[in-house]
PDB file of C-alpha atoms and ligand atoms in Angstrom:
ATOM      1  CA  MET K   1      22.677  -2.727  -7.714  1.00  0.00           C
ATOM      2  CA  LYS K   2      23.107  -3.098  -3.955  1.00  0.00           C
ATOM      3  CA  LEU K   3      19.867  -3.490  -2.052  1.00  0.00           C
ATOM      4  CA  MET K   4      19.265  -4.006   1.678  1.00  0.00           C
ATOM      5  CA  SER K   5      20.557  -7.272   3.036  1.00  0.00           C
ATOM      6  CA  GLU K   6      18.053 -10.066   2.961  1.00  0.00           C
ATOM      7  CA  THR K   7      18.510 -11.341   6.519  1.00  0.00           C
ATOM      8  CA  LYS K   8      15.764 -13.037   8.484  1.00  0.00           C
ATOM      9  CA  GLU K   9      15.571 -10.070  10.849  1.00  0.00           C
ATOM     10  CA  ASN K  10      15.341  -7.478   8.109  1.00  0.00           C
ATOM     11  CA  PRO K  11      13.003  -8.343   5.296  1.00  0.00           C
ATOM     12  CA  GLN K  12      13.299  -6.041   2.334  1.00  0.00           C
ATOM     13  CA  VAL K  13      10.292  -3.748   2.322  1.00  0.00           C
ATOM     14  CA  PHE K  14       8.424  -2.640  -0.790  1.00  0.00           C
ATOM     15  CA  ALA K  15       5.212  -0.640  -0.863  1.00  0.00           C
ATOM     16  CA  VAL K  16       2.478   0.947  -2.926  1.00  0.00           C
ATOM     17  CA  PHE K  17       1.529   4.574  -2.269  1.00  0.00           C
ATOM     18  CA  GLY K  18      -1.969   5.602  -3.323  1.00  0.00           C
ATOM     19  CA  ASN K  19      -5.233   6.992  -2.060  1.00  0.00           C
ATOM     20  CA  PRO K  20      -7.320   4.912  -2.051  1.00  0.00           C
ATOM     21  CA  VAL K  21      -5.278   1.689  -2.205  1.00  0.00           C
ATOM     22  CA  LYS K  22      -7.541  -0.802  -0.550  1.00  0.00           C
ATOM     23  CA  HIS K  23      -8.632  -2.362  -3.857  1.00  0.00           C
ATOM     24  CA  SER K  24      -5.102  -2.599  -5.236  1.00  0.00           C
ATOM     25  CA  LEU K  25      -4.081  -6.085  -6.353  1.00  0.00           C
ATOM     26  CA  SER K  26      -0.397  -5.093  -6.340  1.00  0.00           C
ATOM     27  CA  PRO K  27       0.286  -6.396  -2.790  1.00  0.00           C
ATOM     28  CA  LEU K  28      -1.158  -9.799  -3.677  1.00  0.00           C
ATOM     29  CA  MET K  29       0.766  -9.936  -6.958  1.00  0.00           C
ATOM     30  CA  HIS K  30       4.123  -8.745  -5.594  1.00  0.00           C
ATOM     31  CA  ASN K  31       4.032 -10.873  -2.441  1.00  0.00           C
ATOM     32  CA  ALA K  32       3.225 -13.962  -4.531  1.00  0.00           C
ATOM     33  CA  ALA K  33       6.189 -13.146  -6.773  1.00  0.00           C
ATOM     34  CA  TYR K  34       8.609 -12.661  -3.864  1.00  0.00           C
ATOM     35  CA  ARG K  35       7.470 -15.958  -2.324  1.00  0.00           C
ATOM     36  CA  GLU K  36       8.059 -17.788  -5.581  1.00  0.00           C
ATOM     37  CA  MET K  37      11.450 -16.088  -6.000  1.00  0.00           C
ATOM     38  CA  GLY K  38      12.472 -17.018  -2.449  1.00  0.00           C
ATOM     39  CA  LEU K  39      13.040 -13.348  -1.543  1.00  0.00           C
ATOM     40  CA  HIS K  40      12.834 -12.369   2.118  1.00  0.00           C
ATOM     41  CA  ALA K  41      10.671  -9.375   1.290  1.00  0.00           C
ATOM     42  CA  VAL K  42       7.240  -7.886   1.894  1.00  0.00           C
ATOM     43  CA  TYR K  43       5.095  -5.468  -0.120  1.00  0.00           C
ATOM     44  CA  ILE K  44       2.735  -3.256   1.857  1.00  0.00           C
ATOM     45  CA  PRO K  45      -0.120  -0.961   0.753  1.00  0.00           C
ATOM     46  CA  PHE K  46      -0.049   2.554   2.221  1.00  0.00           C
ATOM     47  CA  CYS K  47      -3.005   4.897   1.920  1.00  0.00           C
ATOM     48  CA  VAL K  48      -1.021   8.130   1.757  1.00  0.00           C
ATOM     49  CA  LYS K  49      -2.311  11.228   3.530  1.00  0.00           C
ATOM     50  CA  ASN K  50       0.714  13.446   2.917  1.00  0.00           C
ATOM     51  CA  LEU K  51       2.879  12.640  -0.106  1.00  0.00           C
ATOM     52  CA  THR K  52       5.924  14.712   0.923  1.00  0.00           C
ATOM     53  CA  GLU K  53       6.087  13.000   4.307  1.00  0.00           C
ATOM     54  CA  ALA K  54       5.473   9.608   2.741  1.00  0.00           C
ATOM     55  CA  VAL K  55       8.394  10.079   0.329  1.00  0.00           C
ATOM     56  CA  SER K  56      10.647  11.115   3.253  1.00  0.00           C
ATOM     57  CA  GLY K  57       9.564   7.872   4.867  1.00  0.00           C
ATOM     58  CA  ILE K  58      11.025   5.884   1.949  1.00  0.00           C
ATOM     59  CA  ARG K  59      14.456   7.169   2.915  1.00  0.00           C
ATOM     60  CA  GLY K  60      13.886   7.169   6.654  1.00  0.00           C
ATOM     61  CA  LEU K  61      12.413   3.720   7.198  1.00  0.00           C
ATOM     62  CA  PRO K  62      13.947   2.640   4.704  1.00  0.00           C
ATOM     63  CA  ILE K  63      11.792   1.148   1.934  1.00  0.00           C
ATOM     64  CA  SER K  64      13.634  -0.417  -1.034  1.00  0.00           C
ATOM     65  CA  GLY K  65      11.062   0.327  -3.724  1.00  0.00           C
ATOM     66  CA  VAL K  66       7.640   1.898  -4.082  1.00  0.00           C
ATOM     67  CA  SER K  67       4.847   1.605  -6.618  1.00  0.00           C
ATOM     68  CA  VAL K  68       3.017   4.902  -7.050  1.00  0.00           C
ATOM     69  CA  THR K  69      -0.603   5.006  -8.064  1.00  0.00           C
ATOM     70  CA  ILE K  70      -3.576   7.363  -8.306  1.00  0.00           C
ATOM     71  CA  PRO K  71      -3.478  10.299  -7.560  1.00  0.00           C
ATOM     72  CA  PHE K  72       0.277  10.676  -7.009  1.00  0.00           C
ATOM     73  CA  LYS K  73       1.987   9.648 -10.264  1.00  0.00           C
ATOM     74  CA  THR K  74       2.649  13.217 -11.388  1.00  0.00           C
ATOM     75  CA  GLY K  75       3.016  14.994  -8.036  1.00  0.00           C
ATOM     76  CA  VAL K  76       5.677  12.597  -6.817  1.00  0.00           C
ATOM     77  CA  MET K  77       8.123  13.585  -9.550  1.00  0.00           C
ATOM     78  CA  ASP K  78       9.266  16.792  -7.840  1.00  0.00           C
ATOM     79  CA  LEU K  79      10.026  14.925  -4.624  1.00  0.00           C
ATOM     80  CA  LEU K  80      12.587  12.538  -6.116  1.00  0.00           C
ATOM     81  CA  ASP K  81      16.348  12.918  -6.651  1.00  0.00           C
ATOM     82  CA  GLU K  82      16.162  11.780 -10.267  1.00  0.00           C
ATOM     83  CA  VAL K  83      13.507  10.885 -12.813  1.00  0.00           C
ATOM     84  CA  ASP K  84      14.475   8.732 -15.773  1.00  0.00           C
ATOM     85  CA  GLU K  85      14.025  10.169 -19.256  1.00  0.00           C
ATOM     86  CA  ASP K  86      11.064   8.023 -20.330  1.00  0.00           C
ATOM     87  CA  ALA K  87       9.121   8.840 -17.157  1.00  0.00           C
ATOM     88  CA  ARG K  88       9.891  12.536 -17.657  1.00  0.00           C
ATOM     89  CA  LYS K  89       8.522  12.463 -21.206  1.00  0.00           C
ATOM     90  CA  ILE K  90       5.385  10.655 -20.057  1.00  0.00           C
ATOM     91  CA  GLY K  91       5.070  13.044 -17.127  1.00  0.00           C
ATOM     92  CA  ALA K  92       4.354  10.306 -14.610  1.00  0.00           C
ATOM     93  CA  VAL K  93       6.262   8.043 -12.250  1.00  0.00           C
ATOM     94  CA  ASN K  94       4.754   4.739 -11.146  1.00  0.00           C
ATOM     95  CA  THR K  95       7.941   3.255  -9.681  1.00  0.00           C
ATOM     96  CA  ILE K  96      10.496   4.564  -7.182  1.00  0.00           C
ATOM     97  CA  ARG K  97      13.781   2.825  -6.493  1.00  0.00           C
ATOM     98  CA  ASN K  98      15.713   3.622  -3.337  1.00  0.00           C
ATOM     99  CA  ASP K  99      19.456   3.206  -3.858  1.00  0.00           C
ATOM    100  CA  ALA K 100      20.933   3.878  -0.401  1.00  0.00           C
ATOM    101  CA  GLY K 101      18.798   6.983   0.072  1.00  0.00           C
ATOM    102  CA  LYS K 102      18.879   8.196  -3.527  1.00  0.00           C
ATOM    103  CA  LEU K 103      15.351   8.024  -4.965  1.00  0.00           C
ATOM    104  CA  THR K 104      14.929   7.506  -8.703  1.00  0.00           C
ATOM    105  CA  GLY K 105      11.575   7.560 -10.498  1.00  0.00           C
ATOM    106  CA  PHE K 106      10.666   5.293 -13.426  1.00  0.00           C
ATOM    107  CA  ASN K 107       7.567   4.539 -15.446  1.00  0.00           C
ATOM    108  CA  THR K 108       6.806   0.880 -16.103  1.00  0.00           C
ATOM    109  CA  ASP K 109       3.209   1.467 -17.270  1.00  0.00           C
ATOM    110  CA  TRP K 110       4.418   2.102 -20.805  1.00  0.00           C
ATOM    111  CA  THR K 111       6.648  -0.973 -20.708  1.00  0.00           C
ATOM    112  CA  GLY K 112       3.757  -3.153 -19.531  1.00  0.00           C
ATOM    113  CA  LEU K 113       1.568  -1.884 -22.347  1.00  0.00           C
ATOM    114  CA  ALA K 114       4.265  -2.274 -25.009  1.00  0.00           C
ATOM    115  CA  LEU K 115       5.158  -5.808 -23.896  1.00  0.00           C
ATOM    116  CA  SER K 116       1.523  -6.877 -23.635  1.00  0.00           C
ATOM    117  CA  LEU K 117       0.690  -5.569 -27.113  1.00  0.00           C
ATOM    118  CA  ALA K 118       3.868  -7.004 -28.584  1.00  0.00           C
ATOM    119  CA  GLY K 119       2.719 -10.403 -27.281  1.00  0.00           C
ATOM    120  CA  VAL K 120      -0.202 -10.382 -29.723  1.00  0.00           C
ATOM    121  CA  MET K 121       0.678  -7.999 -32.584  1.00  0.00           C
ATOM    122  CA  GLU K 122       3.374  -6.113 -34.448  1.00  0.00           C
ATOM    123  CA  ILE K 123       3.353  -2.448 -33.317  1.00  0.00           C
ATOM    124  CA  ALA K 124       5.736  -0.904 -35.864  1.00  0.00           C
ATOM    125  CA  GLY K 125       3.933   0.601 -38.860  1.00  0.00           C
ATOM    126  CA  LYS K 126       0.424  -0.128 -37.515  1.00  0.00           C
ATOM    127  CA  ARG K 127      -2.257   2.538 -36.988  1.00  0.00           C
ATOM    128  CA  PHE K 128      -3.496   2.998 -33.434  1.00  0.00           C
ATOM    129  CA  ALA K 129      -6.446   5.047 -32.176  1.00  0.00           C
ATOM    130  CA  VAL K 130      -5.876   5.930 -28.529  1.00  0.00           C
ATOM    131  CA  LEU K 131      -9.051   6.807 -26.671  1.00  0.00           C
ATOM    132  CA  GLY K 132      -8.427   9.321 -23.859  1.00  0.00           C
ATOM    133  CA  ALA K 133      -5.941  12.058 -23.047  1.00  0.00           C
ATOM    134  CA  GLY K 134      -5.138  11.572 -19.350  1.00  0.00           C
ATOM    135  CA  GLY K 135      -2.111  10.045 -17.661  1.00  0.00           C
ATOM    136  CA  ALA K 136      -2.796   6.532 -18.920  1.00  0.00           C
ATOM    137  CA  ALA K 137      -3.119   7.845 -22.477  1.00  0.00           C
ATOM    138  CA  ARG K 138       0.260   9.561 -22.182  1.00  0.00           C
ATOM    139  CA  ALA K 139       1.953   6.271 -21.266  1.00  0.00           C
ATOM    140  CA  ALA K 140       0.140   4.482 -24.112  1.00  0.00           C
ATOM    141  CA  VAL K 141       1.005   7.108 -26.741  1.00  0.00           C
ATOM    142  CA  PHE K 142       4.629   7.146 -25.582  1.00  0.00           C
ATOM    143  CA  ALA K 143       4.821   3.343 -25.801  1.00  0.00           C
ATOM    144  CA  LEU K 144       3.255   3.187 -29.277  1.00  0.00           C
ATOM    145  CA  LEU K 145       5.454   5.939 -30.720  1.00  0.00           C
ATOM    146  CA  LYS K 146       8.568   4.431 -29.139  1.00  0.00           C
ATOM    147  CA  LYS K 147       7.711   1.141 -30.866  1.00  0.00           C
ATOM    148  CA  LYS K 148       7.138   2.976 -34.179  1.00  0.00           C
ATOM    149  CA  GLY K 149       3.347   2.815 -34.306  1.00  0.00           C
ATOM    150  CA  ASN K 150       1.216   5.603 -35.886  1.00  0.00           C
ATOM    151  CA  VAL K 151      -1.099   7.229 -33.365  1.00  0.00           C
ATOM    152  CA  THR K 152      -4.374   9.168 -33.540  1.00  0.00           C
ATOM    153  CA  ILE K 153      -5.686  10.471 -30.237  1.00  0.00           C
ATOM    154  CA  LEU K 154      -9.457  10.380 -29.741  1.00  0.00           C
ATOM    155  CA  ASN K 155     -10.788  12.443 -26.874  1.00  0.00           C
ATOM    156  CA  ARG K 156     -14.121  13.771 -25.696  1.00  0.00           C
ATOM    157  CA  THR K 157     -12.688  17.176 -24.810  1.00  0.00           C
ATOM    158  CA  ARG K 158     -11.006  18.751 -27.829  1.00  0.00           C
ATOM    159  CA  ASP K 159      -8.545  21.045 -25.996  1.00  0.00           C
ATOM    160  CA  ARG K 160      -7.055  18.310 -23.903  1.00  0.00           C
ATOM    161  CA  GLY K 161      -6.762  15.893 -26.796  1.00  0.00           C
ATOM    162  CA  GLU K 162      -5.228  18.472 -29.134  1.00  0.00           C
ATOM    163  CA  LYS K 163      -2.685  19.491 -26.508  1.00  0.00           C
ATOM    164  CA  LEU K 164      -1.537  15.896 -26.060  1.00  0.00           C
ATOM    165  CA  ALA K 165      -1.418  15.323 -29.819  1.00  0.00           C
ATOM    166  CA  ARG K 166       0.679  18.468 -30.305  1.00  0.00           C
ATOM    167  CA  GLU K 167       3.094  17.474 -27.556  1.00  0.00           C
ATOM    168  CA  PHE K 168       3.689  13.998 -28.992  1.00  0.00           C
ATOM    169  CA  GLY K 169       3.433  15.045 -32.654  1.00  0.00           C
ATOM    170  CA  CYS K 170       0.463  12.873 -33.570  1.00  0.00           C
ATOM    171  CA  GLU K 171      -3.023  13.333 -35.013  1.00  0.00           C
ATOM    172  CA  PHE K 172      -6.158  14.256 -33.030  1.00  0.00           C
ATOM    173  CA  ARG K 173      -9.839  13.510 -33.696  1.00  0.00           C
ATOM    174  CA  PRO K 174     -12.739  14.394 -31.394  1.00  0.00           C
ATOM    175  CA  LEU K 175     -14.486  11.351 -29.939  1.00  0.00           C
ATOM    176  CA  VAL K 176     -17.765  12.359 -31.608  1.00  0.00           C
ATOM    177  CA  GLU K 177     -16.088  11.636 -34.949  1.00  0.00           C
ATOM    178  CA  ALA K 178     -15.010   8.209 -33.761  1.00  0.00           C
ATOM    179  CA  ASN K 179     -17.210   6.352 -36.221  1.00  0.00           C
ATOM    180  CA  GLU K 180     -15.110   7.781 -39.068  1.00  0.00           C
ATOM    181  CA  ILE K 181     -11.921   6.346 -37.635  1.00  0.00           C
ATOM    182  CA  ARG K 182     -10.259   3.295 -39.159  1.00  0.00           C
ATOM    183  CA  ALA K 183      -7.217   1.837 -37.461  1.00  0.00           C
ATOM    184  CA  ASP K 184      -5.531  -1.485 -36.907  1.00  0.00           C
ATOM    185  CA  CYS K 185      -6.112  -1.148 -33.189  1.00  0.00           C
ATOM    186  CA  LEU K 186      -8.262   0.913 -30.818  1.00  0.00           C
ATOM    187  CA  ILE K 187      -6.936   1.271 -27.261  1.00  0.00           C
ATOM    188  CA  ASN K 188      -9.153   2.529 -24.458  1.00  0.00           C
ATOM    189  CA  THR K 189      -7.123   4.353 -21.801  1.00  0.00           C
ATOM    190  CA  THR K 190     -10.086   5.871 -19.949  1.00  0.00           C
ATOM    191  CA  SER K 191     -11.576   4.262 -16.851  1.00  0.00           C
ATOM    192  CA  VAL K 192     -15.038   4.114 -18.430  1.00  0.00           C
ATOM    193  CA  GLY K 193     -16.394   0.576 -17.968  1.00  0.00           C
ATOM    194  CA  MET K 194     -14.272  -0.255 -14.926  1.00  0.00           C
ATOM    195  CA  ALA K 195     -15.972  -2.003 -11.984  1.00  0.00           C
ATOM    196  CA  PRO K 196     -18.387  -1.057 -10.471  1.00  0.00           C
ATOM    197  CA  HIS K 197     -19.576   0.651 -13.687  1.00  0.00           C
ATOM    198  CA  GLU K 198     -19.423  -2.425 -15.913  1.00  0.00           C
ATOM    199  CA  GLY K 199     -22.410  -1.314 -17.986  1.00  0.00           C
ATOM    200  CA  ALA K 200     -20.612   1.729 -19.429  1.00  0.00           C
ATOM    201  CA  SER K 201     -18.496   1.981 -22.558  1.00  0.00           C
ATOM    202  CA  PRO K 202     -16.612   4.994 -23.936  1.00  0.00           C
ATOM    203  CA  PHE K 203     -17.110   3.880 -27.528  1.00  0.00           C
ATOM    204  CA  GLY K 204     -19.574   2.285 -29.847  1.00  0.00           C
ATOM    205  CA  PRO K 205     -21.343   0.809 -31.613  1.00  0.00           C
ATOM    206  CA  PHE K 206     -18.631  -0.973 -33.568  1.00  0.00           C
ATOM    207  CA  LYS K 207     -18.865  -1.569 -37.275  1.00  0.00           C
ATOM    208  CA  PRO K 208     -17.143  -4.752 -38.409  1.00  0.00           C
ATOM    209  CA  GLY K 209     -13.868  -3.949 -40.136  1.00  0.00           C
ATOM    210  CA  ASP K 210     -13.163  -0.620 -38.402  1.00  0.00           C
ATOM    211  CA  PHE K 211     -10.544  -2.190 -36.132  1.00  0.00           C
ATOM    212  CA  ARG K 212      -8.733  -5.496 -36.307  1.00  0.00           C
ATOM    213  CA  TRP K 213      -7.896  -5.240 -32.575  1.00  0.00           C
ATOM    214  CA  VAL K 214      -9.618  -3.545 -29.648  1.00  0.00           C
ATOM    215  CA  VAL K 215      -7.626  -3.228 -26.435  1.00  0.00           C
ATOM    216  CA  ASP K 216      -8.754  -2.051 -23.002  1.00  0.00           C
ATOM    217  CA  ILE K 217      -6.272  -1.138 -20.281  1.00  0.00           C
ATOM    218  CA  ILE K 218      -8.955  -2.088 -17.734  1.00  0.00           C
ATOM    219  CA  TYR K 219      -8.586  -5.558 -16.171  1.00  0.00           C
ATOM    220  CA  ASN K 220     -11.555  -5.439 -13.786  1.00  0.00           C
ATOM    221  CA  PRO K 221     -13.830  -6.668 -15.278  1.00  0.00           C
ATOM    222  CA  LEU K 222     -11.680  -8.869 -17.505  1.00  0.00           C
ATOM    223  CA  LYS K 223     -14.123  -8.277 -20.359  1.00  0.00           C
ATOM    224  CA  THR K 224     -15.458  -4.732 -20.358  1.00  0.00           C
ATOM    225  CA  LYS K 225     -18.543  -3.736 -22.325  1.00  0.00           C
ATOM    226  CA  LEU K 226     -16.176  -2.178 -24.873  1.00  0.00           C
ATOM    227  CA  LEU K 227     -14.393  -5.503 -25.374  1.00  0.00           C
ATOM    228  CA  ALA K 228     -17.653  -7.486 -25.467  1.00  0.00           C
ATOM    229  CA  ASP K 229     -19.076  -5.119 -28.115  1.00  0.00           C
ATOM    230  CA  ALA K 230     -15.849  -5.279 -30.117  1.00  0.00           C
ATOM    231  CA  GLU K 231     -15.763  -9.060 -29.965  1.00  0.00           C
ATOM    232  CA  ALA K 232     -19.376  -9.240 -31.131  1.00  0.00           C
ATOM    233  CA  ALA K 233     -18.350  -7.131 -34.150  1.00  0.00           C
ATOM    234  CA  GLY K 234     -15.589  -9.583 -34.996  1.00  0.00           C
ATOM    235  CA  CYS K 235     -12.576  -7.731 -33.540  1.00  0.00           C
ATOM    236  CA  SER K 236      -9.776  -9.511 -31.676  1.00  0.00           C
ATOM    237  CA  ILE K 237      -9.634  -8.262 -28.086  1.00  0.00           C
ATOM    238  CA  LEU K 238      -7.031  -7.800 -25.357  1.00  0.00           C
ATOM    239  CA  ASN K 239      -7.692  -6.731 -21.774  1.00  0.00           C
ATOM    240  CA  GLY K 240      -5.403  -4.947 -19.309  1.00  0.00           C
ATOM    241  CA  LEU K 241      -4.485  -7.988 -17.222  1.00  0.00           C
ATOM    242  CA  ASP K 242      -1.138  -8.579 -18.879  1.00  0.00           C
ATOM    243  CA  MET K 243      -0.315  -4.860 -18.892  1.00  0.00           C
ATOM    244  CA  PHE K 244      -0.859  -4.814 -15.139  1.00  0.00           C
ATOM    245  CA  VAL K 245       1.195  -7.960 -14.571  1.00  0.00           C
ATOM    246  CA  LEU K 246       4.024  -6.848 -16.856  1.00  0.00           C
ATOM    247  CA  GLN K 247       4.318  -3.352 -15.346  1.00  0.00           C
ATOM    248  CA  GLY K 248       4.683  -5.063 -11.954  1.00  0.00           C
ATOM    249  CA  ALA K 249       7.199  -7.561 -13.321  1.00  0.00           C
ATOM    250  CA  GLU K 250       9.283  -4.671 -14.665  1.00  0.00           C
ATOM    251  CA  GLN K 251       9.188  -3.040 -11.217  1.00  0.00           C
ATOM    252  CA  ILE K 252      10.609  -6.220  -9.688  1.00  0.00           C
ATOM    253  CA  ARG K 253      13.412  -6.226 -12.283  1.00  0.00           C
ATOM    254  CA  LEU K 254      14.221  -2.598 -11.451  1.00  0.00           C
ATOM    255  CA  TRP K 255      14.209  -3.250  -7.704  1.00  0.00           C
ATOM    256  CA  THR K 256      15.925  -6.619  -7.460  1.00  0.00           C
ATOM    257  CA  GLY K 257      17.722  -7.177 -10.758  1.00  0.00           C
ATOM    258  CA  LYS K 258      16.099 -10.616 -10.777  1.00  0.00           C
ATOM    259  CA  GLU K 259      13.629 -12.215 -13.176  1.00  0.00           C
ATOM    260  CA  PRO K 260      10.064 -12.283 -11.786  1.00  0.00           C
ATOM    261  CA  PRO K 261       7.683 -15.261 -12.217  1.00  0.00           C
ATOM    262  CA  GLU K 262       5.166 -13.628 -14.569  1.00  0.00           C
ATOM    263  CA  ASP K 263       2.862 -16.649 -14.789  1.00  0.00           C
ATOM    264  CA  VAL K 264       2.568 -16.882 -10.987  1.00  0.00           C
ATOM    265  CA  MET K 265       1.782 -13.165 -10.861  1.00  0.00           C
ATOM    266  CA  ARG K 266      -0.808 -13.419 -13.640  1.00  0.00           C
ATOM    267  CA  ASN K 267      -2.551 -16.394 -12.072  1.00  0.00           C
ATOM    268  CA  VAL K 268      -2.808 -14.886  -8.592  1.00  0.00           C
ATOM    269  CA  VAL K 269      -4.355 -11.717 -10.042  1.00  0.00           C
ATOM    270  CA  LEU K 270      -6.671 -13.732 -12.247  1.00  0.00           C
ATOM    271  CA  GLY K 271      -7.753 -15.765  -9.213  1.00  0.00           C
ATOM    272  CA  ALA K 272      -8.535 -12.593  -7.270  1.00  0.00           C
ATOM    273  CA  LEU K 273     -10.599 -11.295 -10.181  1.00  0.00           C
ATOM    274  CA  GLY K 274     -12.601 -14.499 -10.302  1.00  0.00           C
ATOM    275  CA  GLY K 275     -11.133 -15.258 -13.690  1.00  0.00           C
ATOM    276  CA  GLY K 276     -11.381 -19.010 -13.264  1.00  0.00           C
ATOM    277  CA  HIS K 277      -8.623 -21.365 -14.250  1.00  0.00           C
ATOM    278  CA  PRO K 278      -4.958 -20.397 -14.374  1.00  0.00           C
ATOM    279  CA  VAL K 279      -3.796 -19.584 -17.881  1.00  0.00           C
ATOM    280  CA  PRO K 280      -0.371 -19.281 -19.432  1.00  0.00           C
ATOM    281  CA  GLY K 281       0.447 -15.818 -20.781  1.00  0.00           C
ATOM    282  CA  PRO K 282      -0.113 -15.089 -24.459  1.00  0.00           C
ATOM    283  CA  GLY K 283       3.037 -15.648 -26.448  1.00  0.00           C
ATOM    284  CA  ARG K 284       5.313 -16.019 -23.442  1.00  0.00           C
TER     285      ARG K 284
HETATM  286  P1  LIG D   1      -5.954   8.997 -16.093  1.00  0.00           P
HETATM  287  O1  LIG D   1      -4.831   9.843 -15.605  1.00  0.00           O
HETATM  288  O2  LIG D   1      -6.204   7.774 -15.256  1.00  0.00           O
HETATM  289  O3  LIG D   1      -5.833   8.648 -17.543  1.00  0.00           O
HETATM  290  P2  LIG D   1      -7.666  11.326 -16.254  1.00  0.00           P
HETATM  291  O4  LIG D   1      -6.487  12.200 -16.291  1.00  0.00           O
HETATM  292  O5  LIG D   1      -8.798  11.690 -15.352  1.00  0.00           O
HETATM  293  O6  LIG D   1      -7.296   9.837 -15.872  1.00  0.00           O
HETATM  294  O7  LIG D   1      -8.193  11.149 -17.752  1.00  0.00           O
HETATM  295  C1  LIG D   1      -9.372  10.546 -18.013  1.00  0.00           C
HETATM  296  C2  LIG D   1      -9.599  10.426 -19.508  1.00  0.00           C
HETATM  297  O8  LIG D   1     -10.818   9.700 -19.685  1.00  0.00           O
HETATM  298  C3  LIG D   1      -9.812  11.751 -20.208  1.00  0.00           C
HETATM  299  O9  LIG D   1      -9.290  11.663 -21.520  1.00  0.00           O
HETATM  300  C4  LIG D   1     -11.323  11.881 -20.240  1.00  0.00           C
HETATM  301  O10 LIG D   1     -11.812  12.679 -21.290  1.00  0.00           O
HETATM  302  P3  LIG D   1     -11.952  14.265 -21.127  1.00  0.00           P
HETATM  303  O11 LIG D   1     -10.621  14.854 -21.402  1.00  0.00           O
HETATM  304  O12 LIG D   1     -12.986  14.638 -22.125  1.00  0.00           O
HETATM  305  O13 LIG D   1     -12.429  14.498 -19.711  1.00  0.00           O
HETATM  306  C5  LIG D   1     -11.722  10.472 -20.479  1.00  0.00           C
HETATM  307  N1  LIG D   1     -13.078  10.203 -20.057  1.00  0.00           N
HETATM  308  C6  LIG D   1     -13.561  10.162 -18.810  1.00  0.00           C
HETATM  309  N2  LIG D   1     -14.884   9.871 -18.812  1.00  0.00           N
HETATM  310  C7  LIG D   1     -15.255   9.725 -20.107  1.00  0.00           C
HETATM  311  C8  LIG D   1     -16.471   9.380 -20.769  1.00  0.00           C
HETATM  312  N3  LIG D   1     -17.587   9.136 -20.097  1.00  0.00           N
HETATM  313  N4  LIG D   1     -16.456   9.294 -22.118  1.00  0.00           N
HETATM  314  C9  LIG D   1     -15.325   9.520 -22.807  1.00  0.00           C
HETATM  315  N5  LIG D   1     -14.134   9.839 -22.242  1.00  0.00           N
HETATM  316  C10 LIG D   1     -14.094   9.944 -20.904  1.00  0.00           C
END
């Protein structure tokens, strides 16, 4: 893949489009990666007011690659020249690559989730309960089915959950029946419990033995109430830190064709979250 020349005068420009974006840790994580990789590149946050004009700007400026975040992951799809098959099935694009003016959309959220889970457990043949039916749930369900897991969707609102289950050909249970669910792994894809609402949890109380693993896609706080409750009930837990890092690492692969320094990325994010000492990634 031919990207812009990396001369001193012309750094390669990458960006994140969102609204709001001021709390995004992506600029910190990507810029740390580029520094470590010796790339002459910068990654800039843009709080987008008009998505159509912003996407034109990718071509016009030009910007080599863009991360797309809330609330644009679905709306951006119609503005691109091509959307890869996985992203189309998920119905969301979180990554745009600019190949000499041709904009292609990808989804690396599902890859981040699949890689993070695969670092701690076997997915194939295991039973997963996915809590939520929004965009994040779609990426999670796609990832689990692609890796041959069995999925039950749990959602507060029946209609929305049933619709998602029908589309992906999996089972649905209303969240109020959650205490009847047994699975190898529960994955929270809702934002319930995210800072600044650390006291909230979408699920509970846990009964020991219901789930071997409980996973939260949230990484701020690093240990949500859901994960703390699950741990207290004897479950193994996994937070969303690695999913976040690995979706970003996959973006760098798509944009540069080069291998990103995942440990550097993880540690800079962990530092920003007040997570204490640098840690090596699980299983990598
Ligand atoms: P995203 O695209 O980030 O996943 P979303 O589309 O707003 O966000 O979806 C949010 C999900 O979180 C939904 O499944 C929502 O459940 P409903 O369909 O019933 O609205 C779920 N959710 C939000 N707040 C919740 C809460 N307090 N308890 C349980 N589920 C909740």
